[in-house]
PDB file of C-alpha atoms (C1' of nucleotides) in Angstrom:
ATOM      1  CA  UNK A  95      -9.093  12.895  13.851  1.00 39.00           C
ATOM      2  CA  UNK A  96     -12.011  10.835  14.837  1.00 41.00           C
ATOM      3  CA  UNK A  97     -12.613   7.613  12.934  1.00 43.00           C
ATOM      4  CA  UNK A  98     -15.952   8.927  10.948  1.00 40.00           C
ATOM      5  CA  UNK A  99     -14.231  11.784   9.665  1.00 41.00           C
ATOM      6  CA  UNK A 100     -11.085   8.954   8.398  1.00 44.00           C
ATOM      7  CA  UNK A 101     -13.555   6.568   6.969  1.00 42.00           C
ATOM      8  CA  UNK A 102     -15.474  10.421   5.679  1.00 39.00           C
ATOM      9  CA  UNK A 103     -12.206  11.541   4.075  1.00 41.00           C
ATOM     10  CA  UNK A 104     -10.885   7.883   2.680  1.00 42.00           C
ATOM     11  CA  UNK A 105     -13.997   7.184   1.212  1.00 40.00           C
ATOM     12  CA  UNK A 106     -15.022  10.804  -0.492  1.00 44.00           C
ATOM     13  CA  UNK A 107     -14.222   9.963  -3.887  1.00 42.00           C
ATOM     14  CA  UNK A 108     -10.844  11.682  -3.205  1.00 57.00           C
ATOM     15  CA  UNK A 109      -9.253   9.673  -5.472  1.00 79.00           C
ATOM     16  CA  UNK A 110      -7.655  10.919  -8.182  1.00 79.00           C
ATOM     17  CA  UNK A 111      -7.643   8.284 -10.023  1.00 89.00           C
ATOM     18  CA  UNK A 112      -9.457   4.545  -8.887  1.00 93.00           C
ATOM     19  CA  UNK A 113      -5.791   2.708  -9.205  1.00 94.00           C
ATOM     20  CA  UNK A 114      -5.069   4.835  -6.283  1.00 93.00           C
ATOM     21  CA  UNK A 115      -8.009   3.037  -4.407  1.00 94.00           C
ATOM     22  CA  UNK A 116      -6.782   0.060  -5.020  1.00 96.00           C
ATOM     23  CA  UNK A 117      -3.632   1.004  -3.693  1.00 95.00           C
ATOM     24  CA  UNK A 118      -5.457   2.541  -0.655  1.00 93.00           C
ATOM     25  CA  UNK A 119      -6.712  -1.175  -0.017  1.00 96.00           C
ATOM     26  CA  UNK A 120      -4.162  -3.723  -0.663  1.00 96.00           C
ATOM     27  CA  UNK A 121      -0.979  -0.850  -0.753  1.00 94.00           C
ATOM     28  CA  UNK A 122      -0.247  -0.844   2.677  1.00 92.00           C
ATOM     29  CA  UNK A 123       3.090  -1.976   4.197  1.00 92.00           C
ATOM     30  CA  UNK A 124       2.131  -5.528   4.630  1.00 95.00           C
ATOM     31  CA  UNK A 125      -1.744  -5.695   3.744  1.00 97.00           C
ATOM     32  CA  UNK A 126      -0.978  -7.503   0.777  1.00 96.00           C
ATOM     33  CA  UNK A 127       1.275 -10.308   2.050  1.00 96.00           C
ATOM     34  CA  UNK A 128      -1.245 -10.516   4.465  1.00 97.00           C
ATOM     35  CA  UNK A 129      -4.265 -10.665   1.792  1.00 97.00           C
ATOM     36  CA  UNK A 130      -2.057 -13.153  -0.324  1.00 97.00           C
ATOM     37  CA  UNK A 131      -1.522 -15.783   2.813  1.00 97.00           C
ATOM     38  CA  UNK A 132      -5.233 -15.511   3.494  1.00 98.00           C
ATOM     39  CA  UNK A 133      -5.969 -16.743   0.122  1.00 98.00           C
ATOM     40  CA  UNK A 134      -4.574 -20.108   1.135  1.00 97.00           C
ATOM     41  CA  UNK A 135      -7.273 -19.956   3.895  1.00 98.00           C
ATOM     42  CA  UNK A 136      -8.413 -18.627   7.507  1.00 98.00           C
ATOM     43  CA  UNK A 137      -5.689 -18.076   9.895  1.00 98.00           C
ATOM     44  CA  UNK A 138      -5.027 -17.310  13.400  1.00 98.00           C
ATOM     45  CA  UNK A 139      -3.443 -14.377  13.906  1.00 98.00           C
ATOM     46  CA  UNK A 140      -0.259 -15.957  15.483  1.00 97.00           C
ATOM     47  CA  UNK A 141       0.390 -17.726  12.133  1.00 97.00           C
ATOM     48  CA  UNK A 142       0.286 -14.294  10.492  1.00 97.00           C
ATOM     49  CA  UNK A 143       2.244 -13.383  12.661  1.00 96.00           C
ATOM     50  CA  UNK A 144       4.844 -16.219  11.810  1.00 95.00           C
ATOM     51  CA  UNK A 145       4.156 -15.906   8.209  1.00 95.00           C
ATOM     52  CA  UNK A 146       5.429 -12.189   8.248  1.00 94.00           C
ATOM     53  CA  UNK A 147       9.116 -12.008   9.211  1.00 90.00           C
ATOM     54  CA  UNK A 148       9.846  -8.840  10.551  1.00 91.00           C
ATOM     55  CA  UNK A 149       6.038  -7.343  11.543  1.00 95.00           C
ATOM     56  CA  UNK A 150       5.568  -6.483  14.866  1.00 96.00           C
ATOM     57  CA  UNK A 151       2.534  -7.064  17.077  1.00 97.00           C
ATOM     58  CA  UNK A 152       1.263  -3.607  16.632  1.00 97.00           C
ATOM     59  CA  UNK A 153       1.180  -3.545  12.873  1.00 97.00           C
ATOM     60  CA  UNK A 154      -0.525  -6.820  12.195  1.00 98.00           C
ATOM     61  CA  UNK A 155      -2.936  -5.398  14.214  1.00 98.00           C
ATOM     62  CA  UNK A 156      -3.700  -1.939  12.445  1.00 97.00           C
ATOM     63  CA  UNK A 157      -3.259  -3.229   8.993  1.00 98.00           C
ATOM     64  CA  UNK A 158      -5.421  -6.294   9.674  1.00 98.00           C
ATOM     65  CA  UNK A 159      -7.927  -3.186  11.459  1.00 97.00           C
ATOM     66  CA  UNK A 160      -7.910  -1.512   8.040  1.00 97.00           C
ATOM     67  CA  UNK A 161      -8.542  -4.079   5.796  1.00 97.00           C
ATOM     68  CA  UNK A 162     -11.478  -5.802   8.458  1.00 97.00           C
ATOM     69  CA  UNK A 163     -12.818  -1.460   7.583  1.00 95.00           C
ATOM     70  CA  UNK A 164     -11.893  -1.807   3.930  1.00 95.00           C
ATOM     71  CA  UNK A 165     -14.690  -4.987   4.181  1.00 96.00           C
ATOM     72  CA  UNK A 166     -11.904  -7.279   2.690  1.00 97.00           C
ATOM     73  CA  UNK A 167     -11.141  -9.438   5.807  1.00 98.00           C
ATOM     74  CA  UNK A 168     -13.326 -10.907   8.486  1.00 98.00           C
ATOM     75  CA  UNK A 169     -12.520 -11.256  12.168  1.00 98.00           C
ATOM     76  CA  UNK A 170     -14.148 -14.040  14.079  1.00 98.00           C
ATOM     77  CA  UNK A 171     -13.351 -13.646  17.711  1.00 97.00           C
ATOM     78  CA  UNK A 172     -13.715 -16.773  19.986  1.00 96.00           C
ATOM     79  CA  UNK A 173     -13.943 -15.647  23.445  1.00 93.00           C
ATOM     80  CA  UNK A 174     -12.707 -17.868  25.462  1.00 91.00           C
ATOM     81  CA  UNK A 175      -9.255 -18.168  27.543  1.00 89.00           C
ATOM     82  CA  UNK A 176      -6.775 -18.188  25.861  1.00 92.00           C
ATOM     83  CA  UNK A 177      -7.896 -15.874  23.260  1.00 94.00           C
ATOM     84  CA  UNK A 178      -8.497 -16.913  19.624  1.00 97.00           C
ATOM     85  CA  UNK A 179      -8.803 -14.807  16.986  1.00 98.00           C
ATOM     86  CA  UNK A 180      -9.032 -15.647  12.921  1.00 98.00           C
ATOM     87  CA  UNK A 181      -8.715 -13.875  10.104  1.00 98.00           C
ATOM     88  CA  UNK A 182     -10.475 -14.506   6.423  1.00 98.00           C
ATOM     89  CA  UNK A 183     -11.617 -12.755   3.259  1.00 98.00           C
ATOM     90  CA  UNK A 184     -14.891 -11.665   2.851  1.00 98.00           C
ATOM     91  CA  UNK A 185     -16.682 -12.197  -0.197  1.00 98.00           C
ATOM     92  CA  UNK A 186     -15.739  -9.161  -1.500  1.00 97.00           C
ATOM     93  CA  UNK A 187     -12.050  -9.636  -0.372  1.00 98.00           C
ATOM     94  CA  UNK A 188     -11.955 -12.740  -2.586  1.00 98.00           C
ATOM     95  CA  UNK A 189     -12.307 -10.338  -5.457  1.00 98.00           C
ATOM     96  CA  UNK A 190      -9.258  -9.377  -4.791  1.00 98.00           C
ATOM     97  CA  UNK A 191      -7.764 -13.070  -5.891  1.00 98.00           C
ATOM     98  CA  UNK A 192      -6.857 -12.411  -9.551  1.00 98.00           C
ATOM     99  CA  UNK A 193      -4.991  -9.410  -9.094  1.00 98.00           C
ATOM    100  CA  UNK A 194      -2.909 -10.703  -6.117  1.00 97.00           C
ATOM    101  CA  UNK A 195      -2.172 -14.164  -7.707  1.00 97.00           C
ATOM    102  CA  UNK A 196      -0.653 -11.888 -10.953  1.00 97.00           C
ATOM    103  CA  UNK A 197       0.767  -9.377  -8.902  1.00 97.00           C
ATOM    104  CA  UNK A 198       2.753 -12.586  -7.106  1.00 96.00           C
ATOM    105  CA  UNK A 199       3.886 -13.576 -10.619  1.00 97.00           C
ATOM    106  CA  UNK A 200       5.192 -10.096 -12.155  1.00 97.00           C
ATOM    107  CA  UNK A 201       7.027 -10.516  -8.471  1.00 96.00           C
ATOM    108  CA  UNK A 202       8.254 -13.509  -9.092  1.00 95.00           C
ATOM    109  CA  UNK A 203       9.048 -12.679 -12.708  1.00 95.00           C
ATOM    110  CA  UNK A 204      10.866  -9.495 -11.516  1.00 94.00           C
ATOM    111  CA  UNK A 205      12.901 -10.769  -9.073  1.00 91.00           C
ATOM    112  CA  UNK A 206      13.974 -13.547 -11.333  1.00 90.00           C
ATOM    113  CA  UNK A 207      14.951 -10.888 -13.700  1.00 86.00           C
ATOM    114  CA  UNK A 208      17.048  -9.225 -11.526  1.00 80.00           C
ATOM    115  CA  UNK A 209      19.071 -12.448 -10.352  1.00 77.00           C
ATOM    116  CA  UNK A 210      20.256 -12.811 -13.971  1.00 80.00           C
ATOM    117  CA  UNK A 211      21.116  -8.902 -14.019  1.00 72.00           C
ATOM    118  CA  UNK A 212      23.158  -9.722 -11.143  1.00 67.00           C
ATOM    119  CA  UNK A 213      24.387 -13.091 -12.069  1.00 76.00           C
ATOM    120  CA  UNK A 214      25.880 -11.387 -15.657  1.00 75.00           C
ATOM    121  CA  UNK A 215      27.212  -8.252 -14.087  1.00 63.00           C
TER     122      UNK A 215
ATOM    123  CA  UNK B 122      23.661   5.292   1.250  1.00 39.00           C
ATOM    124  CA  UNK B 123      24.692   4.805  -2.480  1.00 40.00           C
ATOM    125  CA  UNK B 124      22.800   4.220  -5.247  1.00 42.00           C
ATOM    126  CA  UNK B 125      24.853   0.771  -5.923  1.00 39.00           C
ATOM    127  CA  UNK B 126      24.056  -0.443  -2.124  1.00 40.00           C
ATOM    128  CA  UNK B 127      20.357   0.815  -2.983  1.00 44.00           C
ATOM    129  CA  UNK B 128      20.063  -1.408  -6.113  1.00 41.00           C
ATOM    130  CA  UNK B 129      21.868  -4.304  -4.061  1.00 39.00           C
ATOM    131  CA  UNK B 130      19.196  -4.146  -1.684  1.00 41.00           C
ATOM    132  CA  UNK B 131      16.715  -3.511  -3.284  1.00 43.00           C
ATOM    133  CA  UNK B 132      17.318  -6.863  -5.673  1.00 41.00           C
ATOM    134  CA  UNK B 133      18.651  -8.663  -3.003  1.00 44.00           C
ATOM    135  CA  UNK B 134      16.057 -11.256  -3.450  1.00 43.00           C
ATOM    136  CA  UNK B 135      15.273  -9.792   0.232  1.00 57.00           C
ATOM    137  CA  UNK B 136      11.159  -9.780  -0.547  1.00 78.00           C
ATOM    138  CA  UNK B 137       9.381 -12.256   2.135  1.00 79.00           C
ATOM    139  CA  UNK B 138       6.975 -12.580  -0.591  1.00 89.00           C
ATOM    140  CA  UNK B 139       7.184 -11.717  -4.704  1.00 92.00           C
ATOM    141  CA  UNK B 140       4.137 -10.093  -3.713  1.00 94.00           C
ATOM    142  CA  UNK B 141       5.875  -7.103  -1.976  1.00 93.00           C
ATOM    143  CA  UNK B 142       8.601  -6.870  -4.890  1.00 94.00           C
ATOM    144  CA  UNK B 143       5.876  -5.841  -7.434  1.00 96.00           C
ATOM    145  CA  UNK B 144       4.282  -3.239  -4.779  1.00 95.00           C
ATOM    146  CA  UNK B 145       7.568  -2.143  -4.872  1.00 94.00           C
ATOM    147  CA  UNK B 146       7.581  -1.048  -8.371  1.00 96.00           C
ATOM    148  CA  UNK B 147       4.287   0.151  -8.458  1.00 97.00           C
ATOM    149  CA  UNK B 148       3.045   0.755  -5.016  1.00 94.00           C
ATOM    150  CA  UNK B 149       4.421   4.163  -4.611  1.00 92.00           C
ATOM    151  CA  UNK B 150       2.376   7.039  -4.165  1.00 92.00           C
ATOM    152  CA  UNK B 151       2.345   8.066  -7.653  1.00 96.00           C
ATOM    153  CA  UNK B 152       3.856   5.281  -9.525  1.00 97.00           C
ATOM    154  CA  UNK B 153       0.518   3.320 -10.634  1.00 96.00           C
ATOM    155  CA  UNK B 154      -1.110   6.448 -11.327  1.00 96.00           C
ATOM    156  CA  UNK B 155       1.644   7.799 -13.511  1.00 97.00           C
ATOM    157  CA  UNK B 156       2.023   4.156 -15.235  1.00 98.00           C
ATOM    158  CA  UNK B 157      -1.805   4.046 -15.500  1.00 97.00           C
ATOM    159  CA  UNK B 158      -1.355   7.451 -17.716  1.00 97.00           C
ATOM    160  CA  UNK B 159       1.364   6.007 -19.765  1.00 98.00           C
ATOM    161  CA  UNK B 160      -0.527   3.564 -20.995  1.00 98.00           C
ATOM    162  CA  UNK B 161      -2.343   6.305 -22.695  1.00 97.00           C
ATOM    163  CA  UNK B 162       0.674   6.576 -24.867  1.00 98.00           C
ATOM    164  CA  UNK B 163       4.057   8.549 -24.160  1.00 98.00           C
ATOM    165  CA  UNK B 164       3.996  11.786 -22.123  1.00 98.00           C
ATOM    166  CA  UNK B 165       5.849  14.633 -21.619  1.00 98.00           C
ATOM    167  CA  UNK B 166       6.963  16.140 -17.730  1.00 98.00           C
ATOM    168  CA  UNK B 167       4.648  18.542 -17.842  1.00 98.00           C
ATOM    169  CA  UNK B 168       2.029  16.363 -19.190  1.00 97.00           C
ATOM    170  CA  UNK B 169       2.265  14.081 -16.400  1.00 97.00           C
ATOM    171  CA  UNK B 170       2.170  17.066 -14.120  1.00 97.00           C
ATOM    172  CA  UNK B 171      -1.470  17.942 -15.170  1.00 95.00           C
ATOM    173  CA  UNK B 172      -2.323  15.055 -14.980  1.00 95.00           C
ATOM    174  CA  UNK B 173      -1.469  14.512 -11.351  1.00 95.00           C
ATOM    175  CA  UNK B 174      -3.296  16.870  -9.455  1.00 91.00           C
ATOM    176  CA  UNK B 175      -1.479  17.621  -6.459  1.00 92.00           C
ATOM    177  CA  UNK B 176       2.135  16.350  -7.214  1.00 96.00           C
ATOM    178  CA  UNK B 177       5.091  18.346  -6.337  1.00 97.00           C
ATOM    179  CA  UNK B 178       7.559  18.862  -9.049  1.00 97.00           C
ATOM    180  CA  UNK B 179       9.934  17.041  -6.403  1.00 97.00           C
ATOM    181  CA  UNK B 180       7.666  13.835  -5.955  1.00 98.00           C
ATOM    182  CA  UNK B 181       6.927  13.539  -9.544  1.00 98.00           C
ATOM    183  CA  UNK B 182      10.939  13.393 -10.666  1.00 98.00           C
ATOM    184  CA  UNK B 183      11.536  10.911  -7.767  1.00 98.00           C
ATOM    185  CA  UNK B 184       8.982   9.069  -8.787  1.00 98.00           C
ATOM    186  CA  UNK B 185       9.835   8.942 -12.388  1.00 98.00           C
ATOM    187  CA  UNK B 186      13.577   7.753 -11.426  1.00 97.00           C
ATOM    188  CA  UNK B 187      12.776   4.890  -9.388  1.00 97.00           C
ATOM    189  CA  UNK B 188      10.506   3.998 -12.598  1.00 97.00           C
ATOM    190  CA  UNK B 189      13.344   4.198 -14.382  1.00 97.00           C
ATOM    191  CA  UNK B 190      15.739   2.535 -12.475  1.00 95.00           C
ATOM    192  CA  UNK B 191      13.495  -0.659 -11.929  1.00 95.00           C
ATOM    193  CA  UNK B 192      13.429  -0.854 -15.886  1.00 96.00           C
ATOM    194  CA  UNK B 193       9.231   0.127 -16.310  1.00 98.00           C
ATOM    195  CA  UNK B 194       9.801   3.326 -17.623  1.00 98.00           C
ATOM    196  CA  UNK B 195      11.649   4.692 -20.810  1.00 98.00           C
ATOM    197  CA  UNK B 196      13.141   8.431 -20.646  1.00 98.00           C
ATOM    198  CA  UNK B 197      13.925  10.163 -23.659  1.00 98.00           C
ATOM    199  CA  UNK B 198      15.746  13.599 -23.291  1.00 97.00           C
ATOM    200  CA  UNK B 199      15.651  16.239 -26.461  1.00 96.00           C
ATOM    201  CA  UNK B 200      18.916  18.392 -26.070  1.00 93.00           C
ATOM    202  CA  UNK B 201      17.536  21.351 -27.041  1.00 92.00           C
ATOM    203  CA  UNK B 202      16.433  24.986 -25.550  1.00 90.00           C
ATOM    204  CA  UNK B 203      13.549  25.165 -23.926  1.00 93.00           C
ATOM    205  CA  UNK B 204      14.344  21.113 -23.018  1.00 95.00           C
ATOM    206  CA  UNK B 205      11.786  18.547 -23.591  1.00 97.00           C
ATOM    207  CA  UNK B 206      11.536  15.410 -22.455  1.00 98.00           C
ATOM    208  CA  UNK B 207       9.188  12.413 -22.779  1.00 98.00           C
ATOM    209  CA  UNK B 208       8.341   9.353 -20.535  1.00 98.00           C
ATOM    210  CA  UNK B 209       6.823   6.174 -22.080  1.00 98.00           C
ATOM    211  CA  UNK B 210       6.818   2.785 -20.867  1.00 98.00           C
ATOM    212  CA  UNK B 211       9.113   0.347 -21.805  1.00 98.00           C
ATOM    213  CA  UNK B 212       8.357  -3.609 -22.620  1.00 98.00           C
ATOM    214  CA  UNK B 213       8.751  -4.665 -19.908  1.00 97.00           C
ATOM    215  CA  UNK B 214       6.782  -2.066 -18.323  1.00 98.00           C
ATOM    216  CA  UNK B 215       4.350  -3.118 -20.672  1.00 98.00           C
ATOM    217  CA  UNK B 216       3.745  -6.129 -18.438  1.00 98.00           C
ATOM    218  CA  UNK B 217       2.056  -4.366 -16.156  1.00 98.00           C
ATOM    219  CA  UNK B 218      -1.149  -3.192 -18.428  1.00 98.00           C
ATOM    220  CA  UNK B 219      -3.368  -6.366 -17.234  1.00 98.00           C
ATOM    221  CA  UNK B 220      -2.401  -5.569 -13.485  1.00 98.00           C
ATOM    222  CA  UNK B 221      -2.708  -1.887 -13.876  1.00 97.00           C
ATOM    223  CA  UNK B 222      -6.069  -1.709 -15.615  1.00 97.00           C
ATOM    224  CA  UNK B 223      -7.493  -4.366 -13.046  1.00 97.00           C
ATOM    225  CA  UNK B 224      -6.790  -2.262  -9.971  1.00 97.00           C
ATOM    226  CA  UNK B 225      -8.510   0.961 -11.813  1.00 96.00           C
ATOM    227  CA  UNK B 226     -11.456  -1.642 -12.386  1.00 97.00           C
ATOM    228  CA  UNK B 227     -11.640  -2.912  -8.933  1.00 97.00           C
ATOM    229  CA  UNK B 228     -11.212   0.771  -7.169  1.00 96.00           C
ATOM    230  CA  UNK B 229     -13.992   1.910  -9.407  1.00 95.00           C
ATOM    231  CA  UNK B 230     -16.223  -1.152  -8.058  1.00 94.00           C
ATOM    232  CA  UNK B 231     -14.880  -0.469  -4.502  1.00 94.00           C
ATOM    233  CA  UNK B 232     -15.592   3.706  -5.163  1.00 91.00           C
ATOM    234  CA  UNK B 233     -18.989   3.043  -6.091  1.00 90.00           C
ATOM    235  CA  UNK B 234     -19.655   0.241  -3.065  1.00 86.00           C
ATOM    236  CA  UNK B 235     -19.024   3.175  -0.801  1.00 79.00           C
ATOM    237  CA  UNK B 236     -20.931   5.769  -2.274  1.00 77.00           C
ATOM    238  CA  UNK B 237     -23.845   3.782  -2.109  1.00 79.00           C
ATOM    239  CA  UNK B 238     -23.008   3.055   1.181  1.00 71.00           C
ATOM    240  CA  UNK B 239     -23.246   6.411   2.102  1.00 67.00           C
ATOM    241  CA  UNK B 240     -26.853   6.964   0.309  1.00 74.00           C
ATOM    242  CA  UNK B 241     -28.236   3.887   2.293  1.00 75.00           C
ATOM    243  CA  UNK B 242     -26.529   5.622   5.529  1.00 62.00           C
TER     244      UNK B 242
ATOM    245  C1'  DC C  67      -3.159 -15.267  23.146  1.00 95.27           C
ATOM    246  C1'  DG C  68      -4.309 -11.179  21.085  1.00 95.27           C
ATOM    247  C1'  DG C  69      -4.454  -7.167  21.722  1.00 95.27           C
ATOM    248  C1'  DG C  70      -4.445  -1.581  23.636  1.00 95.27           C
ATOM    249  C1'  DA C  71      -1.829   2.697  25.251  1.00 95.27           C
ATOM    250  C1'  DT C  72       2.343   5.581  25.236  1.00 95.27           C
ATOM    251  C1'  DC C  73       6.468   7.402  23.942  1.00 95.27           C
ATOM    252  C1'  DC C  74       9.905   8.330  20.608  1.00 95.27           C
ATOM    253  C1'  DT C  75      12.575   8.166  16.311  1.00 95.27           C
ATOM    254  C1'  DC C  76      13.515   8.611  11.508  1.00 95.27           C
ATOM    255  C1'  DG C  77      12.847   9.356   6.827  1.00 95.27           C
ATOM    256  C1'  DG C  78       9.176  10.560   3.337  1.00 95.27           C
ATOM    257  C1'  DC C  79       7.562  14.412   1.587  1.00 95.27           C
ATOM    258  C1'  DG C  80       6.350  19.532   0.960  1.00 95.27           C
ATOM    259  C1'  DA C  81       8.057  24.271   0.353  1.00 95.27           C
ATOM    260  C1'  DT C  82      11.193  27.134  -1.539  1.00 95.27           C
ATOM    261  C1'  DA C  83      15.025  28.759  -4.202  1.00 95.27           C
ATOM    262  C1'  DC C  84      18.310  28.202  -7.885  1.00 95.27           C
ATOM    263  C1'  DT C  85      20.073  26.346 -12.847  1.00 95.27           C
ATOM    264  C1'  DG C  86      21.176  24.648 -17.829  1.00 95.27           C
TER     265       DG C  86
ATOM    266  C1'  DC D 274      10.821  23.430 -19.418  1.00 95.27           C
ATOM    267  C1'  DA D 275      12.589  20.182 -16.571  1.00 95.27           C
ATOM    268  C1'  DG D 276      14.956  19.550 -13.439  1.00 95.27           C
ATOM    269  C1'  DT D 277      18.619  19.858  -8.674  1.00 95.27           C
ATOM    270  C1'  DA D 278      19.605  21.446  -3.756  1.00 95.27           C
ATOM    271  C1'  DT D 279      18.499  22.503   0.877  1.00 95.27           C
ATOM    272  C1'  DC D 280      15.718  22.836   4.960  1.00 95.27           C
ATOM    273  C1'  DG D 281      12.239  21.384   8.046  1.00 95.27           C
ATOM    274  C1'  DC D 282       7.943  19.100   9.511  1.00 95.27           C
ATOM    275  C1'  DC D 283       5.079  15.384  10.855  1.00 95.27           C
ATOM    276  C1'  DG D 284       3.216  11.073  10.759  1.00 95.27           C
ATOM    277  C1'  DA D 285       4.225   6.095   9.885  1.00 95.27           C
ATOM    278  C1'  DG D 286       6.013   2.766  12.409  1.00 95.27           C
ATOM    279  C1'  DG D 287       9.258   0.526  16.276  1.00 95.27           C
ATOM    280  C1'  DA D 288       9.877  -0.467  21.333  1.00 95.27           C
ATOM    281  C1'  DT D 289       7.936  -1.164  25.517  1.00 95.27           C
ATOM    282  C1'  DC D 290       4.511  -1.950  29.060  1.00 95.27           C
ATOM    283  C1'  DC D 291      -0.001  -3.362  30.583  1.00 95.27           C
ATOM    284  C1'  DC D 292      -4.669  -5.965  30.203  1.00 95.27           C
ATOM    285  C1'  DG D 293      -8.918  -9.366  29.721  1.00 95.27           C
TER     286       DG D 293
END
DNA sequence: CGGGATCCTCGGCGATACTG
DNA sequence: CAGTATCGCCGAGGATCCCG
């Protein structure tokens, strides 16, 4: 499938419902780890890399592709040798703030939760 | 694998980020849709099945369970013939509305960016 | 350093059939 | 009506190699 016809389909309103947009943006495997570090401000994308144990090289890559398409996170590539690359939010990425910083402290909440399940059991 | 050494996983505090733990609640592919809908008020099966347009009987049980099991979801079965049985959220899954009803406000914002897009294109 | 290109595996999910 | 059971596909994602 070309990439028109992906952008075509993802964007044709084929959502059932919008929450599944939203998904469709920050849902991914690791897009939203990656959207919460970014929050703290522009990185390289070695420290994303460091900041995600257990991504590999190749999936950094797409899901940072798919968000840069999504118009939530800027690339600014410096060409020069070596290579540097870094990665931002957009102005429109920064939207995304509120719901990440709450969706960090249901996480947080949750996991706490589950200590004391574990902790009583 | 067993359920048990699913739960001990799952809770095993092994999230790299609190972020990912609440995508794992409600980042599955029909959980925030199908919490979105019970915030509408309790639902039965087949309910939820009309409302989800393209869910497999399958995917929507599945779905349900892992609800269930992560303590979002209430399920109340009436023993009787035919059966009936009604989902509703529970407290805690109450917790979620703010987060919920954000995402369906930002993936209507980010729906309409993109059909304007494609006007202006 | 920050990627592409290729190959391959594994499990998420659909389709279908059966049941209390 | 609301599930459970079984089979099979296919695409997300890992491993590896090469490049500017």
């Amino acid at each position: 499938m070309e990439k028109a016809e992906m952008r075509a389909k993802r964007f044709d309103c084929s959502y059932g419902c919008p929450v599944e947009a939203t998904l469709d943006v920050i849902g991914g495997k690791w897009k939203s780890v990656i959207l919460f570090h970014l929050i703290g401000g522009t990185k390289r994308f070695g420290e994303l890399r460091r900041m995600l144990p257990g991504v590999t090289q190749r999936m950094l890559t797409l899901q940072l592709r798919e968000l840069e398409e999504h118009g939530v996170v800027h690339r600014e590539v410096y060409r020069q040798i070596p290579p540097k690359v870094e990665y931002s939010l957009t102005d429109y990425g920064w939207t995304l703030e509120s719901i990440l910083r709450q969706m960090r402290d249901w996480g947080e909440e949750f996991v706490r939760q589950h200590q004391e399940e574990k902790i009583s059991a």
